[in-house]
mmCIF file of C-alpha atoms and ligand atoms in Angstrom:
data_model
loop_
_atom_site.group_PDB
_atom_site.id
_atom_site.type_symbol
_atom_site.label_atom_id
_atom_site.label_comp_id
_atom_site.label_asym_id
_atom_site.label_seq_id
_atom_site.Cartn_x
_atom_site.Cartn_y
_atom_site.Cartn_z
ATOM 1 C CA UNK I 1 0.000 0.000 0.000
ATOM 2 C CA UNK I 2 1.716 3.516 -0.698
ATOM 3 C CA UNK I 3 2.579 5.410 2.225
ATOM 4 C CA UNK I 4 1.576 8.953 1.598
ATOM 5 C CA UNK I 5 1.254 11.575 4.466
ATOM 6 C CA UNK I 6 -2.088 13.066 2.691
ATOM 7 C CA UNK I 7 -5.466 11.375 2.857
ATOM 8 C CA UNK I 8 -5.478 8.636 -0.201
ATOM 9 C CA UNK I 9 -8.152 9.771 -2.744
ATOM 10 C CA UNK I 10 -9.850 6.618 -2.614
ATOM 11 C CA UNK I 11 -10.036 3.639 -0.294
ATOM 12 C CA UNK I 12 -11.842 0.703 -0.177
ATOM 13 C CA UNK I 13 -12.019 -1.924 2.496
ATOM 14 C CA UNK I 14 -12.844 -5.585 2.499
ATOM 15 C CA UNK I 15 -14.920 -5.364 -0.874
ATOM 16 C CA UNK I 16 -17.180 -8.595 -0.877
ATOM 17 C CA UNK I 17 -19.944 -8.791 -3.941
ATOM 18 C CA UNK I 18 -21.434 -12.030 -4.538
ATOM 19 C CA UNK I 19 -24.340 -12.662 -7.276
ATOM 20 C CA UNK I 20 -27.234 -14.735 -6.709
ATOM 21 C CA UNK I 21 -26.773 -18.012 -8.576
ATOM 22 C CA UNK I 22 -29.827 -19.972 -8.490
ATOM 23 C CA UNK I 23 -30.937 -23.106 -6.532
ATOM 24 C CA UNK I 24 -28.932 -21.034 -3.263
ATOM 25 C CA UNK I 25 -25.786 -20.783 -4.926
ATOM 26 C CA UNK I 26 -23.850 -17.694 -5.377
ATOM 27 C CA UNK I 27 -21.123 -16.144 -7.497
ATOM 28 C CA UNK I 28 -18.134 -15.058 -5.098
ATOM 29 C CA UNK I 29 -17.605 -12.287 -7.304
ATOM 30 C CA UNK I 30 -15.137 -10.568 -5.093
ATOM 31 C CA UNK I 31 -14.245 -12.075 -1.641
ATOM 32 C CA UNK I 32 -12.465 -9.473 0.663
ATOM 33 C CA UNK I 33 -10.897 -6.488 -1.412
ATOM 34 C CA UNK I 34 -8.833 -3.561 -0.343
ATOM 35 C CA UNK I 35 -7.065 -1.388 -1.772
ATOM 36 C CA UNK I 36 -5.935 2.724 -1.843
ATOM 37 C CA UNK I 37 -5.159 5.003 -4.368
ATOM 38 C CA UNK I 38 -3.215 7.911 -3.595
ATOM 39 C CA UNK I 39 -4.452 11.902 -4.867
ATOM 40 C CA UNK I 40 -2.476 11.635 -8.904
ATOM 41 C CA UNK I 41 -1.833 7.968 -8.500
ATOM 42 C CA UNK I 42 -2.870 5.433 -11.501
ATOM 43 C CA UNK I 43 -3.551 1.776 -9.744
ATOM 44 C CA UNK I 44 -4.180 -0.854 -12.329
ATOM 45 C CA UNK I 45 -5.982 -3.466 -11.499
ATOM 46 C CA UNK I 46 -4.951 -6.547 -13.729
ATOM 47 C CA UNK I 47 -6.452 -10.375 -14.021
ATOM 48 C CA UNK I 48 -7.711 -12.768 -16.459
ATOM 49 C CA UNK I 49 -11.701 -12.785 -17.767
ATOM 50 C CA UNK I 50 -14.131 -12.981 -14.877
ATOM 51 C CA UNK I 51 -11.686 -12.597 -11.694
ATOM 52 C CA UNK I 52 -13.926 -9.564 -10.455
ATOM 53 C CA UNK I 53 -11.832 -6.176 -12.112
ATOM 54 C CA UNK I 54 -15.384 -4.767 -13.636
ATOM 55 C CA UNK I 55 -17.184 -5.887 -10.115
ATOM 56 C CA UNK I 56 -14.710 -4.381 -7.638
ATOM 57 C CA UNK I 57 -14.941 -1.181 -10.243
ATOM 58 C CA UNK I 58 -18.824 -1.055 -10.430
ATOM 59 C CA UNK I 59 -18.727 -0.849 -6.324
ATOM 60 C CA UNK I 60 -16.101 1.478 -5.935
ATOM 61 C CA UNK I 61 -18.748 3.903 -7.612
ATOM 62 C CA UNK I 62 -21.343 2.240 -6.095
ATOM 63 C CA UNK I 63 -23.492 0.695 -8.661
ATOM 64 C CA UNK I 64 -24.137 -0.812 -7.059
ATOM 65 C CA UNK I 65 -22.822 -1.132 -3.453
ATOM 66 C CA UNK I 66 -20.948 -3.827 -2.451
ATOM 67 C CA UNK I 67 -22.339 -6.541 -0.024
ATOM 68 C CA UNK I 68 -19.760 -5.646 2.699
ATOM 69 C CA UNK I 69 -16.973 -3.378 2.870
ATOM 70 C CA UNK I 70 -16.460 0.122 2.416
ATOM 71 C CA UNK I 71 -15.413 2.620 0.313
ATOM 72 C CA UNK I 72 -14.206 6.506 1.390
ATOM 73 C CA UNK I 73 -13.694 8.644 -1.336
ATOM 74 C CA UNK I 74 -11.357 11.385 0.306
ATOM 75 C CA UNK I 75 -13.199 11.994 3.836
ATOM 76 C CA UNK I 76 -16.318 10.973 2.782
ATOM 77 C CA UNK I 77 -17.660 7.170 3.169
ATOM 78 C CA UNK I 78 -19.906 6.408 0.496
ATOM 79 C CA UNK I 79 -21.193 3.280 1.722
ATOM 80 C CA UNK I 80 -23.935 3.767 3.861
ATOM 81 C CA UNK I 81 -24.745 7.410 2.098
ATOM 82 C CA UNK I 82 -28.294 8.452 1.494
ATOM 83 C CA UNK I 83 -29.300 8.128 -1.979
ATOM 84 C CA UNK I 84 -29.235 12.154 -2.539
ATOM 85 C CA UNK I 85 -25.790 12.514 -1.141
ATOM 86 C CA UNK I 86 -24.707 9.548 -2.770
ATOM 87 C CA UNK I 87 -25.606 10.665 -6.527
ATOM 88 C CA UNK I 88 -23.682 14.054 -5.288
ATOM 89 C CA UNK I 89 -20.218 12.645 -3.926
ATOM 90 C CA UNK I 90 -20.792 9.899 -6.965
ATOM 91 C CA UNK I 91 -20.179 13.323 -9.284
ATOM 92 C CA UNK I 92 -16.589 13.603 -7.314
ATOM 93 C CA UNK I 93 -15.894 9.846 -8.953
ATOM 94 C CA UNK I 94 -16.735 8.868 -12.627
ATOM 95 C CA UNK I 95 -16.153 6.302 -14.749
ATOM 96 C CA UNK I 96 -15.491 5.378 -18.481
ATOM 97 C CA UNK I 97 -15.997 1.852 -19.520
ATOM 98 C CA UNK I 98 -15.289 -0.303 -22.102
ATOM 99 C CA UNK I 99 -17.596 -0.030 -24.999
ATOM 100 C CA UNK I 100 -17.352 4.079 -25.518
ATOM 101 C CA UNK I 101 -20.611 3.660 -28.403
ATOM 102 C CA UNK I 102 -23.138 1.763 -26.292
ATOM 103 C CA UNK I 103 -22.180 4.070 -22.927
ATOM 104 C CA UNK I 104 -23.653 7.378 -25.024
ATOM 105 C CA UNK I 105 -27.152 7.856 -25.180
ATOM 106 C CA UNK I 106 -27.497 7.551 -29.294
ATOM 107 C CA UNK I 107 -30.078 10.317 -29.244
ATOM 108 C CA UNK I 108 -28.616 13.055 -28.190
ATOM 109 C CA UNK I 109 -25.781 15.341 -29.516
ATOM 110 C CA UNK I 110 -22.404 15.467 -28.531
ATOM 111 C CA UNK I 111 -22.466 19.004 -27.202
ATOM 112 C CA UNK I 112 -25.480 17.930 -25.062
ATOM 113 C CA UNK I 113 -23.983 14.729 -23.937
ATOM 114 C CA UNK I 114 -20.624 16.036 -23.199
ATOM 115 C CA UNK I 115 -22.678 19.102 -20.512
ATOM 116 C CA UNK I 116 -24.740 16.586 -19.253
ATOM 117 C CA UNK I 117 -23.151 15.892 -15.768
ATOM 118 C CA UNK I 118 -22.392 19.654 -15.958
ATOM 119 C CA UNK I 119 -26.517 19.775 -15.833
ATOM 120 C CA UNK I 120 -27.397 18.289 -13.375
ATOM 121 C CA UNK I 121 -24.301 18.847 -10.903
ATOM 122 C CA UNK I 122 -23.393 22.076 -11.542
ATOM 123 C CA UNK I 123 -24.237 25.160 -10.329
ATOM 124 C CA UNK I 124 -27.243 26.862 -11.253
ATOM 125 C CA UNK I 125 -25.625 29.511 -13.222
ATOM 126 C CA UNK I 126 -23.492 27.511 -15.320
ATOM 127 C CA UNK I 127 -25.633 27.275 -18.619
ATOM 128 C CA UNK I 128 -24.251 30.592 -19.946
ATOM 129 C CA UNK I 129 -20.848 29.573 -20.287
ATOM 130 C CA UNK I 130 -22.284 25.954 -22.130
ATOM 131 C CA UNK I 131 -20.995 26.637 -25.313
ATOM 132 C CA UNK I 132 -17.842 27.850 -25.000
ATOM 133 C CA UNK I 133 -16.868 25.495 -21.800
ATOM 134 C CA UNK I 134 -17.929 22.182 -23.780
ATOM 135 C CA UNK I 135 -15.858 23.041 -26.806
ATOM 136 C CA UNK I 136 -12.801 23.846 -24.818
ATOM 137 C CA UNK I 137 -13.685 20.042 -22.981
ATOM 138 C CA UNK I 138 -13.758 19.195 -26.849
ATOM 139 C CA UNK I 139 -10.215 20.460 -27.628
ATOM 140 C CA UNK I 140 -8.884 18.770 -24.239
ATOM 141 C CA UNK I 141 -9.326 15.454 -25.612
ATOM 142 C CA UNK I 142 -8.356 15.705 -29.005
ATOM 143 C CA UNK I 143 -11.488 16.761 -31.079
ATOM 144 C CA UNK I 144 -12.588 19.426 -33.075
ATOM 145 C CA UNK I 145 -15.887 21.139 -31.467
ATOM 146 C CA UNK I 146 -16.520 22.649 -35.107
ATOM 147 C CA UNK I 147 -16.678 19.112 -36.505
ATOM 148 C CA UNK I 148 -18.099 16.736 -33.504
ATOM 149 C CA UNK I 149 -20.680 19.123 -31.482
ATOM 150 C CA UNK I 150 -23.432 18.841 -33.113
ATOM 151 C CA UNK I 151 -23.383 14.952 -33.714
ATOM 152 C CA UNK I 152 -24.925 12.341 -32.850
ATOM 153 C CA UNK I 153 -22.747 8.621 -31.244
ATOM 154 C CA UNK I 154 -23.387 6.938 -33.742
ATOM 155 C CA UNK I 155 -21.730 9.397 -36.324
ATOM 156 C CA UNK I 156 -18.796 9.481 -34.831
ATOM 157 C CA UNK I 157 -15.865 6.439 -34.519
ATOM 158 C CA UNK I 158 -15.562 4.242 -31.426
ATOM 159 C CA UNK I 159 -12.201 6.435 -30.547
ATOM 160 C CA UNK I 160 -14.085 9.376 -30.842
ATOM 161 C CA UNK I 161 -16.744 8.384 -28.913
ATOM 162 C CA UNK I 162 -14.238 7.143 -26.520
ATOM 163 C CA UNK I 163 -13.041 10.490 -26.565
ATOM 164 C CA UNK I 164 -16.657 12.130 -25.968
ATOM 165 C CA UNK I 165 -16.788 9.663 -22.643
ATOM 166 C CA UNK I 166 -13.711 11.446 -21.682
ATOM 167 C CA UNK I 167 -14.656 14.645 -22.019
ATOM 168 C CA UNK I 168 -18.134 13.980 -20.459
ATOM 169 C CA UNK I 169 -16.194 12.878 -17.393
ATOM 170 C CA UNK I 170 -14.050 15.390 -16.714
ATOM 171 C CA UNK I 171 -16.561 18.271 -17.321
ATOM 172 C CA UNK I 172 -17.557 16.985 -13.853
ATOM 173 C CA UNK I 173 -14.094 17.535 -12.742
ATOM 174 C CA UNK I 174 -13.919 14.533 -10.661
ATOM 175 C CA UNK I 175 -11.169 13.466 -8.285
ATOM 176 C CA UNK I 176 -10.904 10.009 -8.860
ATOM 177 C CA UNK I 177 -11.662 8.522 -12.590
ATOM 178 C CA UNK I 178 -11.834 4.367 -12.757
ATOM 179 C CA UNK I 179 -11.692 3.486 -16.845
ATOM 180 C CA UNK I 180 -12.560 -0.160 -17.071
ATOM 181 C CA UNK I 181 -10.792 -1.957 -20.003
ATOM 182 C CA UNK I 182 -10.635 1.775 -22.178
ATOM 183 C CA UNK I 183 -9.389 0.644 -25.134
ATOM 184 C CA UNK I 184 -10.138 -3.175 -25.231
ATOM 185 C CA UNK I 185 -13.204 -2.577 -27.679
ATOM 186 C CA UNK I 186 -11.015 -0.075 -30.310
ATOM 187 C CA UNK I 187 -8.999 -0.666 -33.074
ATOM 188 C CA UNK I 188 -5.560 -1.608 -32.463
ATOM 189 C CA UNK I 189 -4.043 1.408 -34.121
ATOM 190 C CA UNK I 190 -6.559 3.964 -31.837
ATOM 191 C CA UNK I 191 -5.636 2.299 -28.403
ATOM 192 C CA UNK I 192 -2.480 4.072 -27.954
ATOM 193 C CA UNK I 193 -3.490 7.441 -28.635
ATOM 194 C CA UNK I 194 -6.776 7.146 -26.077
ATOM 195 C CA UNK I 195 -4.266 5.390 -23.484
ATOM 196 C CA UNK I 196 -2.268 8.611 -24.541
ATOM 197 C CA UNK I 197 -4.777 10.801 -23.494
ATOM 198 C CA UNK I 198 -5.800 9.607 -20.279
ATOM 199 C CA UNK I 199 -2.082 9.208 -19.340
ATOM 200 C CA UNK I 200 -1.410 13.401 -19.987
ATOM 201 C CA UNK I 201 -4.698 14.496 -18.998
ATOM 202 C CA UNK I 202 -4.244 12.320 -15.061
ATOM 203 C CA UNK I 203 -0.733 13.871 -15.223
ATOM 204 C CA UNK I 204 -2.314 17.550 -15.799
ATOM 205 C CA UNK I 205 -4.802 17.122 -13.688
ATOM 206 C CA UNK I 206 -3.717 15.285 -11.106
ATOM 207 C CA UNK I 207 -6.412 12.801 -11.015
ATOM 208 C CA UNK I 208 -6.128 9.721 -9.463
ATOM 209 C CA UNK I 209 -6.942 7.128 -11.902
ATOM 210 C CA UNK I 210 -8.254 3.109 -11.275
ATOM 211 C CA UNK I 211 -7.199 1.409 -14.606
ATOM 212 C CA UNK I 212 -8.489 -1.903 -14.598
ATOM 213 C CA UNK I 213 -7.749 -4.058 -17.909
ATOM 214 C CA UNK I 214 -6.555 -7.525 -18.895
ATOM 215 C CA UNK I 215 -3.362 -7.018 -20.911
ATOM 216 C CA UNK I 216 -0.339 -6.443 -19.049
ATOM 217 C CA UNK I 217 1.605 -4.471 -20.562
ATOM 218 C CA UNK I 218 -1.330 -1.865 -20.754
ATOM 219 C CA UNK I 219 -2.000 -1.888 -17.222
ATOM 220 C CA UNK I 220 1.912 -1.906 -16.665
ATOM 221 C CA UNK I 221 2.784 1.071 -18.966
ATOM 222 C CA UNK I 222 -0.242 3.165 -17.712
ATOM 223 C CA UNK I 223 0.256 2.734 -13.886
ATOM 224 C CA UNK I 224 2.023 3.512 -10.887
ATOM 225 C CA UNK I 225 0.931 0.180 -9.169
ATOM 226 C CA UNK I 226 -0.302 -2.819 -10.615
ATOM 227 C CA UNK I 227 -3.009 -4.638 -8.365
ATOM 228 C CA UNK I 228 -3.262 -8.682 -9.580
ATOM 229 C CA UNK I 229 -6.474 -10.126 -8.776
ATOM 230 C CA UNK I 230 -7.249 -13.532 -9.267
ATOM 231 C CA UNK I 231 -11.151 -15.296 -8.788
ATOM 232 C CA UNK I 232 -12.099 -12.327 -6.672
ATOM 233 C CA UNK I 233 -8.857 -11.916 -4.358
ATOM 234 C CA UNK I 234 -6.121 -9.871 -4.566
ATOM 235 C CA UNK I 235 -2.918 -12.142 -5.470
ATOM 236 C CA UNK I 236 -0.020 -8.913 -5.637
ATOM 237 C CA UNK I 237 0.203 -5.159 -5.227
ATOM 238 C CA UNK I 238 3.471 -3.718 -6.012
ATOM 239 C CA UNK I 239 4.922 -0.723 -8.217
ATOM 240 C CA UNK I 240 4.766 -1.093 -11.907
ATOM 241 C CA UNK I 241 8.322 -0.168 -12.300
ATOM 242 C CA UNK I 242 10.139 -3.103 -12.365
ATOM 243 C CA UNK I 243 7.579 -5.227 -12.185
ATOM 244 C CA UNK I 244 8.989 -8.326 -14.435
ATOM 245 C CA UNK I 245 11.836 -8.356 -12.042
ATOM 246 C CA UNK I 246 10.255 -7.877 -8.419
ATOM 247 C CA UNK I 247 6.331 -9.940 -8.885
ATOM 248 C CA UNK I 248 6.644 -12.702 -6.955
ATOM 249 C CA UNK I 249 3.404 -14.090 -6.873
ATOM 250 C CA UNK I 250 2.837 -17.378 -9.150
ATOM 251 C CA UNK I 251 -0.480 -15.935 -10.835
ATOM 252 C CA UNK I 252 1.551 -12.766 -11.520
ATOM 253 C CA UNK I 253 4.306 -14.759 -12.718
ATOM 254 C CA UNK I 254 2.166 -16.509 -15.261
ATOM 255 C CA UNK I 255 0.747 -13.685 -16.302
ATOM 256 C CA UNK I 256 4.131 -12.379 -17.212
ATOM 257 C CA UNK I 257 5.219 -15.216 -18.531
ATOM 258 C CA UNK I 258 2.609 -15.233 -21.497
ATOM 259 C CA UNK I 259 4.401 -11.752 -22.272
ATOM 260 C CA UNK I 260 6.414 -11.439 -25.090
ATOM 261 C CA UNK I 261 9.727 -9.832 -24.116
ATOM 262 C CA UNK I 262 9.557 -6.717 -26.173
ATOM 263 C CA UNK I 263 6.706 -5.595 -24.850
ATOM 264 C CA UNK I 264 7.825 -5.628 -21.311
ATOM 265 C CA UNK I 265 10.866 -3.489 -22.432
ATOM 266 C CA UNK I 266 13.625 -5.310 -20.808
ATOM 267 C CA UNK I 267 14.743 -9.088 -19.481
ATOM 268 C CA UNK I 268 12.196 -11.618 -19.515
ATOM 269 C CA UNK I 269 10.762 -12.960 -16.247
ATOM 270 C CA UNK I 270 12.751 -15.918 -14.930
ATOM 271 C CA UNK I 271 10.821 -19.076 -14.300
ATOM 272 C CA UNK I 272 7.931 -19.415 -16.630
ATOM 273 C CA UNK I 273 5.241 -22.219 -15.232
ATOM 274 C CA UNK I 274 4.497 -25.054 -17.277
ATOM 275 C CA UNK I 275 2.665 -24.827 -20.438
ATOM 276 C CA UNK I 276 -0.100 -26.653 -19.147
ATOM 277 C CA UNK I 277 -0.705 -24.676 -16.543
ATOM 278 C CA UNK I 278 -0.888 -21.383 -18.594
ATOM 279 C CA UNK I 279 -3.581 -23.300 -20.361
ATOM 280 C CA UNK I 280 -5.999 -24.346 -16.872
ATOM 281 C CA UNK I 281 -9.004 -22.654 -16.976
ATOM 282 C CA UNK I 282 -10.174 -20.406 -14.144
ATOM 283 C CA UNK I 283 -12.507 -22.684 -11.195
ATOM 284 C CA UNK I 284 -15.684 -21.860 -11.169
ATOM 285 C CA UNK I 285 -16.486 -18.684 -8.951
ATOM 286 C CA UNK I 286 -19.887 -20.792 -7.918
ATOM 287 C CA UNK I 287 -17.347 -22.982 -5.733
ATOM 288 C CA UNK I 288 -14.317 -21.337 -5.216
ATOM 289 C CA UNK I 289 -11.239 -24.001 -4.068
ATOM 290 C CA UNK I 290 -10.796 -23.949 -0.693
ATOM 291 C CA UNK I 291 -7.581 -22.313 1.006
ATOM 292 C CA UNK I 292 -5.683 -20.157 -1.792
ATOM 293 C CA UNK I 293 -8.245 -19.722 -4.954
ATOM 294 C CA UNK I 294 -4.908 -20.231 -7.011
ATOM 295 C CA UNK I 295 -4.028 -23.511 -5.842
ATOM 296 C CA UNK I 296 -5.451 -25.333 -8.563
ATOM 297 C CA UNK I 297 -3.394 -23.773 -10.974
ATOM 298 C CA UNK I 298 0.065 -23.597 -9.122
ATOM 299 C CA UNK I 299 3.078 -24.718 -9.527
ATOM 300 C CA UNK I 300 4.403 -24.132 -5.980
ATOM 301 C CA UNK I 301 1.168 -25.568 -4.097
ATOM 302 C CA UNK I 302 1.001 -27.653 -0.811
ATOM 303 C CA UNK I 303 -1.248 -29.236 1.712
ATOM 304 C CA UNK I 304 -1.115 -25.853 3.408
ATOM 305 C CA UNK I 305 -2.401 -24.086 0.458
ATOM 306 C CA UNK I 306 -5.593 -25.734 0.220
ATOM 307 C CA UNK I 307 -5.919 -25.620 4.154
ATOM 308 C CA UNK I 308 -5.284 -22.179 4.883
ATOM 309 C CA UNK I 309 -5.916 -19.078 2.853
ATOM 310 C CA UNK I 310 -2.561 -17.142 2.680
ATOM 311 C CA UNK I 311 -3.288 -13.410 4.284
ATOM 312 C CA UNK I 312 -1.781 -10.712 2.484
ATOM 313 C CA UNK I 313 1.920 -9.624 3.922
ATOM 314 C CA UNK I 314 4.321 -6.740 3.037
ATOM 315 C CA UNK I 315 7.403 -8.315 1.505
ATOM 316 C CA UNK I 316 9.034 -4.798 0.792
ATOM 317 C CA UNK I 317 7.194 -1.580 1.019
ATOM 318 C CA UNK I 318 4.915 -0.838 -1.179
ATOM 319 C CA UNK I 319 4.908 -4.622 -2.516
ATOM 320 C CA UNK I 320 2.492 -6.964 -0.927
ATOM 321 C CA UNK I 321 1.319 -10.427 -1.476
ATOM 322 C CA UNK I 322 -1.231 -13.653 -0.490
ATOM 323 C CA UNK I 323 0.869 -16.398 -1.058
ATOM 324 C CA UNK I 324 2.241 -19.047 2.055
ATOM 325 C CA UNK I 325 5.327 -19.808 -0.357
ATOM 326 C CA UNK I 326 6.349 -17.018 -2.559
ATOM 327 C CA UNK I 327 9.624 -14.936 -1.562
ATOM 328 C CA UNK I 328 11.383 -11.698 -2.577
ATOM 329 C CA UNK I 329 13.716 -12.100 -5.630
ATOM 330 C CA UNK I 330 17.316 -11.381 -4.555
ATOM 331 C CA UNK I 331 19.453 -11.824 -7.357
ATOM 332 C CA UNK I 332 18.040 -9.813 -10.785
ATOM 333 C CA UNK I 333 19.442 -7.338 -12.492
HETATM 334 N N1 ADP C 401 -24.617 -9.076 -12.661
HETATM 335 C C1 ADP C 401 -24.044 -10.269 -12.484
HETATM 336 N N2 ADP C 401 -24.761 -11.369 -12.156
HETATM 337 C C2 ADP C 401 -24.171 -12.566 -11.959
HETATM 338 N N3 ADP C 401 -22.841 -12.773 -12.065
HETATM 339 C C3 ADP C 401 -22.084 -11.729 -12.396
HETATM 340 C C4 ADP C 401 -22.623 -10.424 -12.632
HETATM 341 N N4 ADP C 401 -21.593 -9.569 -12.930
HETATM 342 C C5 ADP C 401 -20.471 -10.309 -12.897
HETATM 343 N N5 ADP C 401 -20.761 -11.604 -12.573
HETATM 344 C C6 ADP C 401 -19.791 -12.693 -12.403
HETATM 345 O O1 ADP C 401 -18.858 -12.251 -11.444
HETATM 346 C C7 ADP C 401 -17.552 -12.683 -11.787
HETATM 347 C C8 ADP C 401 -16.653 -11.481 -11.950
HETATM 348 O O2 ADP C 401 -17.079 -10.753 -13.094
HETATM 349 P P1 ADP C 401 -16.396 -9.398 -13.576
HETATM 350 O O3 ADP C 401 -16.266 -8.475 -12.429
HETATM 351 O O4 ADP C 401 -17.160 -8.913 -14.748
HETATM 352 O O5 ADP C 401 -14.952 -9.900 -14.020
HETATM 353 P P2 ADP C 401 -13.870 -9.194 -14.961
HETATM 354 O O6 ADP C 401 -14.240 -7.757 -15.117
HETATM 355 O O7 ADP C 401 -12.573 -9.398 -14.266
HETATM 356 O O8 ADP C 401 -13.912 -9.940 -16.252
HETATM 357 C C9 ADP C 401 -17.700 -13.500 -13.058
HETATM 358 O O9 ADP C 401 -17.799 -14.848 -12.701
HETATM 359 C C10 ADP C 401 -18.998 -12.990 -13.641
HETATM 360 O O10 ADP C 401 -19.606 -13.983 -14.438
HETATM 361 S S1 SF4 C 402 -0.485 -19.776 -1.399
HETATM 362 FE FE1 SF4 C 402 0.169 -21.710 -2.271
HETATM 363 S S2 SF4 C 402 -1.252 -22.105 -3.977
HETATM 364 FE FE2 SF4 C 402 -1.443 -19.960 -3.403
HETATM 365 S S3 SF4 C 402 -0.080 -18.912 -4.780
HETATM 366 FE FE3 SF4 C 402 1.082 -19.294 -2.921
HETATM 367 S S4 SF4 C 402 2.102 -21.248 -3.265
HETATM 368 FE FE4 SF4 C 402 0.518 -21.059 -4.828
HETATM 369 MG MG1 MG C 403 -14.608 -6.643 -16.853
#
């Protein structure tokens, strides 16, 4: 967890969300999650299909809640919050998600969509300025008012629209913004530029970011810290730099391991796990394995693994992992 002397901008305690299954079973969507970002941090949040990224994101903003746990955004706790307040500290938080098209009401224009927020959160005597404060939102992220305003979503590319999300958001000027896989639904060749853009304009801004995703070298390039979560736990939290050198975690090892080495930017991570076990599916979330969630999957298991969940433990600071076996790397470059 970073040690910073000012309040984090957002924390969350002991996230649990589980989904009602059917004949009384239930989806342990996300079993116990913590974590703190600090004010102009990026934490990326980073795990395979269906470990729980979009779930713990959804309850950071509250939508909804979690089961248990809380979450403080600055000073104020927003679980518990009546719904009023809630949709009013909410404002202070927002969120871009994956599919940029299907987030943007397809009715409405893009000057109209982009003041939205600005609407209904703002202050009463904001209207005047409209015009001239969403086209200057419009140049902040890339795009020509003259050309985009008065369009409609479905006129407009995904990136664009991606783009319009963006600007939507931080018309609101939020503190904390949680993008939930960005660029995984746009073209290969648009990806970089929108990861571009949310890298300066956090940097500007000093926004604390959540970037949750499922390719690594995304989430490594884009954050500060790199959160690995694995069937609803978290597995590893340590700094992004360095990463491929200092994860210690098996998940997080395997993870790296399916990396090519260019696109980490330096050595390759040391030990790869079998091929076979890159392959193993993830358990079902219905019945979670007993003990560490990872177990069935890891090289280094034992009987204590599947006897006793491993709590989380500082193994340098600012680098913290659930794992009985796992130690700090000593000799890499
Ligand atoms: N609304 C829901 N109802 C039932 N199960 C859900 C719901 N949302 C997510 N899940 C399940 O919760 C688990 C975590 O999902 P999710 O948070 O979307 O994972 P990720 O974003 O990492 O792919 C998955 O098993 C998923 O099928
Ligand atoms: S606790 Fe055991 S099963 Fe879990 S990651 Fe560590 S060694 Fe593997
Ligand atoms: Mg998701």
């Amino acid at each position: 967890m970073t040690t910073t002397r000012d309040a984090p901008a957002l924390t969350a305690t002991d996230l649990v969300v589980e989904f009602p299954a059917g004949r009384g079973q239930k989806v342990h969507a996300v079993s116990g999650v913590s974590l703190e970002v600090a004010a102009g941090e990026t934490l990326g949040i980073l795990g395979e299909s269906g470990c729980g990224k979009s779930t713990v994101g959804r309850s950071l903003i509250q939508l909804p809640p979690p089961d248990a746990g809380t979450v403080r955004l600055g000073d104020v706790t927003l679980t518990g919050l009546a719904p009023r307040e809630l949709r009013r500290a909410r404002a202070r938080m927002q969120i871009i998600m994956q599919d940029p098209v299907s987030a943007l009401n397809p009715r409405r224009r893009v000057k109209d969509l982009v003041w939205e927020g600005r609407s209904i959160w703002g202050p009463g005597d904001d209207a005047r300025d409209k015009d001239a404060r969403v086209d200057a939102a419009l140049r902040d992220v890339g795009l020509d008012p003259a050309t985009v305003r008065d369009r409609r979503p479905h006129e407009l590319s995904g990136g664009q629209c991606q783009r319009v999300c963006i600007a939507r958001a931080l018309m609101l000027d939020p503190e904390v913004l949680i993008c939930d896989e960005p660029v995984s639904s746009l073209d290969v060749s648009v990806q970089a530029q929108i990861l571009n853009l949310l890298e300066t304009t956090t940097r500007r801004r000093a926004l604390s970011m959540v970037f949750i995703a499922h390719d690594v070298s995304v989430v490594k390039n884009i954050s500060d810290r790199v959160m690995v979560m694995y069937l609803g736990k978290v597995c590893e939290v340590l700094p992004s730099d360095g990463m491929q050198h200092e994860a210690v975690h098996p998940y997080t090892r395997l993870l790296l391991a399916s990396l090519p080495e260019a696109q980490l930017g330096s050595a390759a991570p040391a030990g790869p796990p079998a091929a076979e076990e890159r392959a193993a599916e993830l358990p079902s979330p219905l019945n979670p394995p007993s003990g560490c969630r990872f177990r069935t999957r890891c090289p280094l298991a034992t009987e204590r693994c599947a006897a006793e969940e491993p709590a989380p433990r500082e193994i340098r600071p600012g680098h913290r992992i659930a794992c009985h076996h796992a130690e700090p790397r000593r000799n890499h470059p």
